[in-house]
Amino acid sequence: MCGIVGAIAERNVSAILIEGLKRLEYRGYDSAGVAICNLAGELRRSRRIGKVAALEQALGEEPLPGHLGIAHTRWATHGVPSEANAHPHFSGESLAVVHNGIIENHDELRQRLERLGYVFTSQTDTETIVHLLHHTLKRLPDLADALKAVVGELHGAYGLAVISRAQPDRILAARSGSPLVVGLGLGENFIASDPLALRQVTDRFIYLEEGDIADIRRDSLQIWNAAGTTVQRETVQFHESAEAAEKGEYRHYMLKEIFEQPRVVQRTLEGRLGATQVLVAAFGPQAVELFARVRQVQIVACGTSYHAGMVARYWLEELTGIPCQVEVASEFRYRTVAVHPDSLFVTISQSGETADTLAALRDARSSGYLASLAICNVGTSSLVRESDLVLLTNAGPEIGVASTKAFTTQLVALLLLTLALGRARGTLDPAREAELVAALRALPGDLQAVLGMDKAVEQISALFAEKHHTLFLGRGAQYPVAMEGALKLKEISYIHAEAYPAGELKHGPLALVDSDMPVVTVAPNNALLEKLKSNLQEVRARGGQLVVFADREAGLENGEGVHVVQVPHIHPLLAPILYTVPLQLLSYHVAVLKGTDVDQPRNLAKSVTVE
Ligand code: F6R
C-alpha cells in the first residue's frame, strides 16, 4: 500500500505535498516523510512516525521550502513503523526515493550492495532501490537511463518516484504493479499514487501503465513503455467535484458515507434500468452476446467485496439457475482451478487496485474464461482497465477505511448483473424481473427509512462497549451480511466478532455463548425466519444476550435478554442490502463509544496494493 506524491514547480511545493499526503492517508498512515530540493541545491528530508499531521507539525516548526519534492505515507511491510524505516530513503546526500509495493529480491540486492560498501540505515526493501540507483548512476549518469537499468533488476511490485540533487529539474517515476498517475499543471507537474492526492492542484491526469517510466519536468513529460519506446498516454480530464472527498457536517467520513447510501445507490441504478428490465448493454457493448453464453460464474474478491460476492451467489443460483462459485482472491490465485469454458470471471473491488484481486484477474485472462467483468468503484483503476466488461458502482470516493457505501452499491450492481444474466440466458421469468426492477427503484427510499433507525442503534451500542467477543448470526443470504457486520465491528472497534450461519451454532460455537457474549442477528421476514427463531431460542437457553434486527412483521419482541430493533419491511431478495445498514451503524457507534480512530483504524489501510 503506501501513498506517494511528488511535485516539480516554480513555487514552493511543500504544502502541496502535505495536502496530497493527507488525501492519501487511506493507503497507510503509520509514518510519513518528505524530501525537498531547495534553490541552494540541498536535498533535505523530514520524517515522522504516525500520521501526516505529525509531519505537518514538524514542517511548521522547521520548514523545508523548495521547488522539487517527493513525499510518502507508509503502511509497513518490511520493518516496523519507525522514523528510520519511513520514506523517503536516501543514498548519501544526493538521491531520494519513495516507493509503494514490495521488492521480493531485496535480500539478495542488499547483500550485493553491502559488498559494494553501501551502509543500510533501515530495514526496508525500498532502501535497496535507492542504493542500487546510486551505484548505477556511476555507470549511467542520466537519471532516466539509470532508473531504466535499475527496474530491470527489481522483482516484485513498485510504484516509485526518485529525485536527485544533481539533476534538480526532474522527477523520475516508474510503475509496475502499483498505481501511479501524473498530474498535469501549467508550468508545474506532479506524480501520485491516486489522482485524489492532486485534485487541489489539477484536474488533468495521465495514468502510467504497467512497465512505464516517466521523466517529469516543470513543463514537459516523457514516458517510455516497458520495451523502452517513447509513448504518448491519453490525458484524462476530471469533472467530479473535489468536495466529494470532504467530511462536511459529519463527525467521521464513515458516518457520512453510511448516510450517503440512498443517494449513491440511486446513482448505481441510474441509466441501468428500463421500465421493467435491466439494460444489459450497461455492462458494455459485447455484454448482450456474451451473457447469453454464460453457463457458470466465478466471483473473486477480498474482504468486504468478497462478502458482496457471497450474497450474489444466492441471487444468481436462485434467480437464474446459473451455478456460481465465490472465492477470496488470495486463495484463488494460488491454486489450480478447473475452468468451465463458458464461465464468466467476475471481480469485485472498491478500489480496483487490490493486489490479490488484480493478480487473480491477470491469471484468469489466460485460463480459458469466457470473459472478465469488473464491478468496481474507481473507473480509472487497473482492474477496470484490464477487464473485458465493467459495471461501475458510482459510489463516489470512499475515504473511511471501513467499507460501507462501496458494499451496498456493489450489492446493487450484483443484483443488476443477476437480472441481466437471467434475461440474457432466458432463465428469469420476466414478471419476476419486473417485480425486482420495481423493488430496486424503491430501494433508495427504503435505505432512507432504515437510516431513521440511527438513534435506536446508537442506544443498543452501549451493550457492546465493554464486551470483548460477539457472535453474528444469519441464514441464507443474510449469512454473508452477518459476516460483513462482524468484519465492520472488529475492524473499527477492535472487538472480536465472528459470524456463523445460524444453523451451525449447535455444531460448536454455542459453547462460547454466555451473558458476556452478545449475539447479533438479522431477521427479515422470509422463508427461513422460523428456523432462525429456533436458533435464537438455543442462544437464550444458554443465557446469551440477543440483539435482533428484525422485520416489524417477524413476530419478534423485546424480552429479557432479547433486544429487538425493528427494520422497515423490504422485498425479501433485497433484504441483504437493507439489513447491512443497521450493522454498519452498530459498529460505528460502538467504535465511537470506545474512542477508536473510526476512519483510520489501527494496522489497516484503504487500498491493499500489496499481496
Ligand atoms: C473492509 C474493507 C476491506 C476491503 C478489501 C478489498 O471494510 O474495506 O476488507 O473490502 O481490502 O478492497 P477492494 O474492495 O478495494 O478490493
XYZ file of C-alpha atoms and ligand atoms in Angstrom:
627
model
C 0.000 0.000 0.000
C 1.520 3.379 0.963
C 0.890 6.665 -0.823
C 3.290 8.679 -2.960
C 3.180 12.327 -4.023
C 5.755 14.330 -5.941
C 5.818 17.843 -7.353
C 8.069 19.998 -9.537
C 7.104 23.666 -9.807
C 8.315 27.233 -9.668
C 6.514 27.742 -6.362
C 7.293 26.082 -3.037
C 5.888 22.530 -3.207
C 5.952 21.679 0.488
C 2.260 22.466 1.201
C 1.160 20.659 -1.977
C 2.974 17.538 -0.840
C 1.484 17.634 2.667
C -2.055 18.149 1.356
C -1.507 15.289 -1.096
C -0.286 13.002 1.686
C -3.324 13.796 3.822
C -5.546 12.727 0.968
C -3.550 9.513 0.594
C -3.680 8.501 4.244
C -6.310 5.929 3.315
C -3.405 3.955 1.813
C -1.483 3.771 5.081
C -0.675 6.010 7.972
C 1.990 4.586 10.252
C 4.666 7.125 9.286
C 5.149 9.897 6.769
C 8.031 11.781 5.213
C 9.061 14.323 2.641
C 12.292 15.095 0.756
C 12.712 18.502 -0.833
C 15.385 20.029 -3.016
C 15.838 23.762 -2.365
C 17.232 26.567 -4.507
C 20.625 26.246 -2.829
C 20.781 22.741 -4.318
C 20.426 20.940 -0.992
C 18.299 17.801 -0.626
C 16.719 17.696 2.831
C 14.115 15.493 4.422
C 11.779 15.295 7.364
C 10.139 12.084 8.615
C 7.801 11.312 11.479
C 6.141 8.243 12.983
C 2.359 8.347 12.906
C 0.011 10.310 10.760
C 0.714 13.113 8.295
C -0.378 15.651 10.934
C 2.836 14.883 12.870
C 4.920 15.579 9.776
C 2.946 18.746 9.083
C 3.672 19.954 12.596
C 7.365 19.184 12.181
C 7.440 21.189 8.942
C 5.622 24.022 10.704
C 8.446 24.139 13.250
C 11.217 23.612 10.721
C 10.030 24.433 7.183
C 11.578 22.744 4.125
C 10.865 25.109 1.233
C 11.814 24.082 -2.299
C 10.594 23.678 -5.875
C 11.108 19.919 -6.164
C 9.964 17.242 -3.741
C 8.657 13.749 -3.112
C 6.630 12.534 -0.144
C 5.232 9.315 1.258
C 2.742 7.966 3.765
C 3.562 4.426 4.826
C 1.830 1.155 5.642
C 4.641 -1.009 6.967
C 5.552 -4.220 5.175
C 9.325 -4.581 5.680
C 10.399 -3.210 9.037
C 8.398 -1.751 11.902
C 6.857 1.720 11.728
C 9.802 3.922 12.771
C 11.451 7.114 11.639
C 14.364 5.161 10.183
C 12.040 2.999 8.116
C 9.902 5.924 6.957
C 10.351 7.094 3.365
C 11.904 8.937 1.534
C 15.026 6.780 1.632
C 18.328 8.371 0.724
C 21.570 7.181 -0.793
C 24.170 9.588 0.525
C 23.045 13.211 0.394
C 22.185 13.213 -3.282
C 19.390 10.805 -4.086
C 15.924 10.188 -2.605
C 13.249 7.609 -3.375
C 9.674 6.899 -2.283
C 8.159 3.509 -3.031
C 4.846 1.707 -2.837
C 4.917 -2.083 -3.225
C 7.270 -4.921 -2.333
C 10.686 -5.742 -3.761
C 10.863 -9.518 -3.494
C 14.594 -9.883 -4.216
C 15.579 -7.223 -1.664
C 17.698 -9.650 0.422
C 19.887 -10.583 -2.499
C 20.187 -6.926 -3.595
C 21.035 -5.828 -0.070
C 23.858 -8.381 0.203
C 25.249 -7.296 -3.162
C 25.090 -3.603 -2.248
C 26.652 -4.205 1.176
C 29.545 -5.939 -0.534
C 29.897 -2.782 -2.639
C 30.203 -0.750 0.561
C 26.672 0.644 0.938
C 25.536 1.048 4.539
C 21.824 0.485 5.159
C 20.047 2.617 7.718
C 16.609 0.961 7.541
C 15.038 -2.497 7.466
C 13.052 -1.678 4.337
C 13.155 -3.308 0.936
C 12.963 0.209 -0.554
C 16.417 1.241 0.570
C 17.911 -1.305 -1.854
C 16.364 0.644 -4.755
C 17.999 3.934 -3.875
C 21.458 2.442 -3.317
C 21.189 0.391 -6.492
C 20.277 3.558 -8.367
C 23.182 5.401 -6.791
C 25.541 2.633 -7.872
C 24.094 2.516 -11.410
C 24.443 6.303 -11.836
C 28.206 5.850 -11.723
C 27.920 3.909 -14.988
C 24.860 5.652 -16.490
C 24.906 9.296 -15.297
C 21.480 10.219 -16.748
C 18.795 9.563 -14.119
C 16.327 8.124 -16.646
C 18.908 5.724 -18.118
C 19.947 4.629 -14.648
C 16.359 4.054 -13.496
C 15.589 2.001 -16.603
C 18.549 -0.228 -15.767
C 17.570 -0.481 -12.087
C 13.950 -1.545 -12.664
C 15.269 -4.374 -14.807
C 16.805 -5.781 -11.631
C 13.772 -5.406 -9.368
C 11.438 -8.357 -8.809
C 8.098 -7.602 -7.243
C 5.765 -4.644 -7.316
C 6.530 -0.973 -7.300
C 5.249 2.473 -7.909
C 8.192 4.722 -7.196
C 9.421 8.286 -7.552
C 13.015 9.495 -7.450
C 14.716 12.878 -7.203
C 18.376 13.739 -7.400
C 20.209 16.788 -6.114
C 22.456 16.591 -9.178
C 19.502 16.740 -11.623
C 17.051 19.086 -9.867
C 14.902 19.767 -12.943
C 13.143 16.371 -12.993
C 11.276 13.676 -11.095
C 11.621 10.146 -12.383
C 8.795 7.693 -11.750
C 8.271 4.017 -12.532
C 5.233 1.790 -12.293
C 4.956 -1.988 -12.144
C 2.161 -3.481 -10.089
C 1.355 -0.353 -8.045
C -0.681 2.536 -9.439
C 0.840 5.891 -10.419
C -0.673 8.907 -12.098
C 0.970 12.053 -13.467
C -0.903 15.292 -12.722
C -0.501 17.982 -15.378
C -0.355 21.643 -14.326
C 0.629 24.884 -16.022
C 4.369 25.194 -15.736
C 4.311 22.568 -12.986
C 3.720 18.820 -12.909
C 3.029 16.188 -10.301
C 3.047 12.474 -9.591
C 0.888 10.498 -7.138
C -0.499 7.079 -6.313
C -4.034 8.371 -6.824
C -5.419 11.495 -8.562
C -7.295 12.258 -5.344
C -3.960 13.461 -3.919
C -3.648 16.119 -6.599
C -7.220 17.308 -7.119
C -6.383 20.563 -5.321
C -3.773 21.421 -7.976
C -5.040 19.934 -11.239
C -7.884 18.155 -12.986
C -5.785 16.672 -15.823
C -4.145 13.302 -15.371
C -2.155 10.698 -17.248
C -2.252 7.155 -15.877
C 1.037 5.338 -16.168
C 0.697 1.784 -17.443
C 2.479 -1.357 -16.310
C 6.207 -1.052 -17.039
C 6.103 2.690 -17.786
C 8.868 5.064 -16.729
C 8.146 8.803 -16.691
C 10.521 11.765 -16.772
C 8.521 14.616 -15.260
C 9.803 18.152 -15.697
C 8.225 21.520 -14.972
C 6.923 21.950 -18.495
C 7.400 18.629 -20.206
C 6.739 14.953 -19.729
C 8.284 11.959 -21.410
C 7.064 8.377 -20.950
C 8.773 5.155 -22.011
C 6.895 1.858 -22.042
C 8.251 -1.474 -20.770
C 10.034 -2.016 -24.091
C 11.833 1.334 -23.709
C 9.904 3.035 -26.540
C 8.701 6.621 -26.079
C 4.890 6.579 -25.846
C 2.039 9.095 -25.600
C -0.579 8.217 -22.983
C -4.078 9.632 -23.023
C -4.844 12.664 -20.824
C -7.956 12.243 -18.688
C -9.901 15.340 -17.625
C -11.686 15.036 -14.282
C -15.062 16.654 -13.775
C -16.409 15.424 -10.463
C -16.244 17.962 -7.674
C -13.410 17.864 -5.204
C -15.937 18.288 -2.330
C -16.949 14.634 -2.724
C -13.903 13.927 -0.593
C -14.840 16.369 2.216
C -16.362 15.300 5.534
C -18.938 18.095 5.656
C -21.177 18.226 8.728
C -20.374 14.656 9.793
C -18.065 13.740 12.620
C -16.446 10.956 10.599
C -16.176 10.009 6.937
C -17.644 6.626 7.817
C -20.855 8.195 9.136
C -21.070 10.482 6.117
C -20.640 7.523 3.811
C -23.293 5.471 5.637
C -25.750 8.353 5.278
C -24.888 8.845 1.604
C -26.178 5.380 0.718
C -29.677 6.338 -0.532
C -28.141 8.884 -2.921
C -25.286 6.748 -4.197
C -27.488 3.686 -4.684
C -29.679 5.899 -6.831
C -26.556 6.675 -8.862
C -25.660 2.995 -9.200
C -29.110 2.429 -10.704
C -29.053 5.455 -12.994
C -29.109 4.597 -16.703
C -29.263 0.890 -15.973
C -32.990 0.238 -15.623
C -35.685 0.228 -18.302
C -39.369 0.242 -17.378
C -39.429 -3.420 -16.372
C -35.959 -4.654 -17.280
C -32.298 -4.198 -16.615
C -30.437 -2.673 -19.572
C -27.889 -5.399 -20.346
C -25.867 -3.039 -22.577
C -24.960 -1.090 -19.412
C -22.324 -3.816 -18.890
C -20.640 -2.966 -22.203
C -21.400 -3.353 -25.899
C -20.444 -7.051 -26.003
C -22.474 -7.940 -22.924
C -25.689 -8.997 -24.678
C -23.905 -11.543 -26.813
C -21.508 -12.710 -24.055
C -24.091 -13.034 -21.278
C -26.240 -15.327 -23.458
C -23.319 -17.787 -23.450
C -22.637 -17.789 -19.713
C -23.127 -21.219 -18.073
C -21.232 -20.547 -14.859
C -19.993 -17.585 -12.822
C -16.738 -17.399 -10.845
C -16.534 -14.450 -8.452
C -13.211 -13.399 -6.914
C -12.690 -10.567 -4.398
C -11.270 -9.703 -0.956
C -12.729 -8.605 2.384
C -15.986 -6.708 2.204
C -16.103 -7.111 -1.572
C -15.888 -10.876 -1.063
C -18.929 -10.699 1.195
C -20.808 -8.914 -1.611
C -19.851 -11.803 -3.888
C -21.190 -14.317 -1.362
C -24.588 -12.590 -1.369
C -24.575 -12.614 -5.177
C -24.232 -16.392 -5.210
C -27.617 -16.732 -3.509
C -29.188 -14.372 -6.033
C -27.567 -15.906 -9.100
C -28.428 -19.507 -8.293
C -31.964 -18.733 -7.107
C -32.970 -16.306 -9.855
C -31.048 -17.554 -12.888
C -30.123 -21.174 -12.145
C -26.529 -20.382 -13.175
C -24.014 -22.125 -10.892
C -21.800 -19.636 -9.083
C -18.602 -20.007 -7.104
C -17.103 -17.320 -4.893
C -13.562 -17.274 -3.546
C -11.187 -14.884 -1.827
C -8.582 -13.714 -4.325
C -5.532 -14.564 -2.193
C -6.601 -18.240 -2.211
C -7.923 -18.395 -5.732
C -4.754 -17.081 -7.339
C -2.533 -19.748 -5.817
C -4.497 -22.892 -6.565
C -5.076 -24.859 -9.722
C -8.571 -24.017 -10.870
C -10.715 -26.186 -13.143
C -12.293 -23.693 -15.537
C -15.646 -24.306 -17.207
C -15.280 -22.880 -20.756
C -18.476 -20.796 -20.606
C -17.652 -19.308 -17.270
C -17.814 -15.565 -16.613
C -14.998 -14.332 -14.357
C -16.259 -11.551 -12.098
C -14.051 -9.423 -9.854
C -15.476 -7.090 -7.221
C -13.417 -4.269 -5.765
C -13.998 -0.814 -4.354
C -10.529 0.458 -5.271
C -9.787 -1.639 -8.327
C -6.168 -1.789 -7.154
C -6.279 -4.675 -4.649
C -3.158 -6.678 -5.467
C -4.639 -10.164 -4.997
C -7.803 -9.423 -6.970
C -5.804 -7.853 -9.765
C -3.399 -10.804 -9.886
C -6.339 -13.245 -9.999
C -7.791 -11.306 -12.938
C -4.472 -11.345 -14.756
C -4.180 -15.136 -14.311
C -7.810 -15.616 -15.344
C -7.271 -13.821 -18.626
C -5.138 -16.704 -19.849
C -7.113 -19.505 -18.177
C -9.934 -20.013 -20.658
C -12.754 -17.973 -19.115
C -15.414 -16.693 -21.457
C -14.835 -13.069 -20.395
C -13.970 -10.955 -17.364
C -16.262 -8.453 -15.696
C -15.170 -5.911 -13.071
C -17.631 -4.483 -10.561
C -15.672 -1.533 -9.287
C -15.985 1.949 -7.811
C -12.971 3.547 -9.496
C -13.375 3.977 -13.240
C -9.715 4.690 -13.847
C -8.405 1.740 -11.816
C -6.205 -1.071 -13.115
C -8.998 -3.628 -12.591
C -11.372 -1.658 -14.803
C -8.782 -1.029 -17.467
C -7.838 -4.714 -17.642
C -11.348 -6.255 -17.724
C -13.467 -7.044 -20.790
C -16.682 -5.751 -19.240
C -17.218 -3.230 -16.471
C -20.034 -2.094 -14.266
C -19.050 0.916 -12.159
C -20.742 1.207 -8.801
C -20.541 5.037 -8.886
C -20.444 5.366 -5.098
C -18.046 8.348 -5.213
C -14.787 8.433 -3.219
C -14.925 6.252 -0.109
C -12.490 7.649 2.447
C -13.370 5.766 5.643
C -11.176 2.668 5.769
C -14.164 0.511 6.729
C -16.147 -0.003 3.573
C -19.851 0.967 3.738
C -21.391 2.617 0.683
C -18.994 0.679 -1.544
C -20.524 -2.572 -0.234
C -24.185 -1.652 -0.681
C -23.554 -0.303 -4.181
C -21.657 -3.492 -5.039
C -24.716 -5.463 -3.939
C -26.946 -3.344 -6.154
C -24.563 -3.850 -9.093
C -24.549 -7.615 -8.461
C -28.331 -7.764 -8.410
C -28.331 -5.887 -11.740
C -25.861 -8.471 -13.036
C -28.098 -11.305 -11.837
C -31.112 -9.869 -13.631
C -29.099 -9.174 -16.786
C -27.714 -12.727 -16.884
C -31.140 -14.234 -16.176
C -32.651 -12.359 -19.073
C -29.808 -12.949 -21.492
C -29.948 -16.687 -20.703
C -33.761 -16.747 -20.751
C -33.885 -18.349 -17.293
C -35.536 -15.470 -15.415
C -39.290 -15.058 -15.558
C -39.990 -11.534 -16.999
C -42.638 -10.905 -14.313
C -40.053 -11.649 -11.615
C -37.591 -9.303 -13.297
C -40.214 -6.534 -13.441
C -41.003 -7.075 -9.737
C -37.334 -6.787 -8.810
C -36.772 -3.756 -11.028
C -39.645 -2.062 -9.153
C -38.106 -3.102 -5.819
C -34.733 -1.690 -6.904
C -36.356 1.614 -7.859
C -37.840 1.807 -4.359
C -34.514 0.924 -2.684
C -33.134 4.476 -2.181
C -36.339 5.318 -0.268
C -36.050 2.105 1.791
C -32.449 2.967 2.651
C -33.510 6.449 3.726
C -36.100 4.875 6.029
C -33.588 2.446 7.548
C -31.236 5.332 8.375
C -34.029 6.579 10.640
C -33.005 3.693 12.957
C -29.782 5.511 13.822
C -30.829 6.655 17.316
C -32.217 3.216 18.239
C -28.996 1.564 17.083
C -26.894 4.104 18.991
C -28.749 3.169 22.200
C -28.155 -0.542 21.654
C -24.452 0.065 21.011
C -23.894 0.678 24.745
C -24.378 -3.082 25.277
C -21.154 -3.758 23.368
C -18.730 -1.132 24.606
C -17.326 -3.273 27.451
C -17.501 -6.626 25.672
C -14.577 -8.485 24.184
C -16.350 -11.015 21.970
C -19.512 -11.133 19.875
C -21.239 -13.553 17.544
C -23.130 -12.564 14.399
C -25.696 -14.984 13.007
C -27.569 -15.099 9.720
C -29.240 -17.626 7.488
C -29.272 -17.800 3.684
C -28.186 -14.547 2.038
C -28.126 -12.941 5.495
C -25.159 -15.128 6.442
C -22.725 -13.003 4.382
C -24.489 -9.939 5.823
C -23.624 -11.279 9.297
C -20.016 -11.796 8.115
C -19.889 -8.206 6.917
C -21.368 -6.990 10.228
C -18.706 -8.920 12.156
C -15.918 -7.582 9.939
C -17.095 -3.985 10.473
C -17.233 -4.404 14.241
C -13.790 -5.972 14.573
C -12.184 -3.519 12.146
C -13.139 -0.317 13.868
C -13.978 -1.226 17.475
C -11.316 -3.952 17.897
C -13.908 -6.255 19.479
C -13.501 -9.860 18.436
C -16.502 -10.715 16.264
C -17.290 -13.947 14.445
C -20.073 -14.752 12.039
C -21.792 -18.113 11.696
C -24.656 -19.470 9.657
C -27.275 -19.653 12.435
C -27.821 -23.388 11.828
C -24.147 -24.093 12.603
C -24.374 -22.726 16.113
C -25.091 -26.045 17.767
C -22.137 -27.648 15.968
C -19.619 -25.873 18.149
C -19.844 -22.118 18.700
C -22.777 -22.445 21.117
C -20.166 -23.498 23.686
C -18.916 -19.900 23.716
C -22.263 -18.320 24.462
C -22.770 -16.774 27.896
C -24.071 -13.480 29.249
C -20.786 -11.780 28.319
C -21.031 -12.552 24.637
C -23.757 -10.601 22.799
C -25.215 -12.383 19.794
C -26.320 -10.173 16.915
C -28.653 -11.400 14.224
C -30.611 -10.089 11.253
C -34.134 -11.431 10.818
C -36.005 -10.337 7.701
C -39.434 -11.831 7.217
C -38.510 -14.631 4.827
C -38.826 -18.396 4.424
C -36.023 -19.024 6.938
C -37.480 -16.900 9.736
C -38.970 -19.784 11.744
C -35.717 -21.733 11.563
C -33.812 -18.644 12.720
C -36.172 -18.217 15.674
C -35.327 -21.742 16.864
C -31.618 -20.881 16.683
C -32.271 -17.777 18.775
C -34.010 -19.916 21.401
C -30.842 -22.003 21.611
C -28.909 -18.837 22.469
C -31.434 -17.634 25.059
C -31.442 -21.021 26.744
C -27.677 -20.553 27.412
C -28.097 -17.075 28.882
C -26.847 -15.263 25.748
C -27.876 -11.625 25.173
C -29.591 -11.282 21.811
C -29.682 -8.190 19.623
C -32.046 -8.831 16.742
C -32.581 -6.550 13.758
C -35.990 -7.806 12.678
C -38.741 -7.082 10.206
C -41.667 -5.491 12.043
C -43.821 -8.442 10.906
C -41.340 -11.046 12.090
C -43.218 -11.531 15.350
C -40.098 -10.911 17.455
C -40.410 -8.757 20.547
C -38.254 -7.339 23.327
C -37.968 -9.562 26.367
C -35.436 -10.487 28.998
C -32.062 -10.682 27.290
C -33.660 -10.024 23.901
C -33.280 -6.578 22.291
C -35.275 -6.233 19.109
C -34.693 -3.287 16.775
C -37.361 -3.025 14.110
C -36.292 -2.693 10.486
C -38.671 -1.371 7.799
C -40.202 -4.035 5.563
C -38.384 -4.810 2.292
C -38.688 -7.248 -0.618
C -37.050 -10.441 0.768
C -34.496 -10.579 -2.058
C -33.272 -7.063 -1.288
C -33.021 -7.704 2.456
C -29.203 -8.210 2.401
C -28.791 -4.625 1.169
C -31.111 -3.072 3.733
C -30.034 -5.149 6.761
C -26.406 -4.222 6.197
C -27.124 -0.621 7.217
C -28.062 -1.159 10.906
C -24.961 -3.349 11.275
C -22.803 -0.529 9.853
C -24.399 1.904 12.289
C -23.873 -0.511 15.159
C -20.153 -0.880 14.537
C -19.837 2.882 14.056
C -21.498 3.755 17.371
C -19.603 1.061 19.289
C -16.321 2.406 17.890
C -17.248 5.974 18.841
C -18.084 4.798 22.377
C -14.765 3.022 22.592
C -12.945 6.112 21.298
C -11.104 4.363 18.485
C -9.913 6.044 15.307
C -13.049 5.301 13.299
C -11.872 6.412 9.866
C -8.358 5.097 10.148
C -8.375 2.031 12.378
C -5.050 0.617 13.526
C -2.983 -1.672 11.277
C -5.228 -1.221 8.243
C -5.203 0.742 5.007
C -7.880 1.519 2.486
C -6.261 0.263 -0.648
C -4.370 -3.026 -0.323
C -1.930 -2.872 -3.199
C 0.415 -5.454 -1.709
C -0.322 -9.155 -1.611
C -13.300 -3.716 4.977
C -12.621 -3.366 3.739
C -11.727 -4.371 3.124
C -11.813 -4.283 1.591
C -10.765 -5.203 0.955
C -10.894 -5.217 -0.556
O -14.113 -2.687 5.429
O -12.781 -2.291 3.230
O -11.995 -5.663 3.571
O -13.090 -4.650 1.197
O -9.489 -4.778 1.312
O -10.731 -3.945 -1.093
P -11.288 -3.581 -2.515
O -12.780 -3.665 -2.472
O -10.797 -2.186 -2.782
O -10.725 -4.583 -3.477
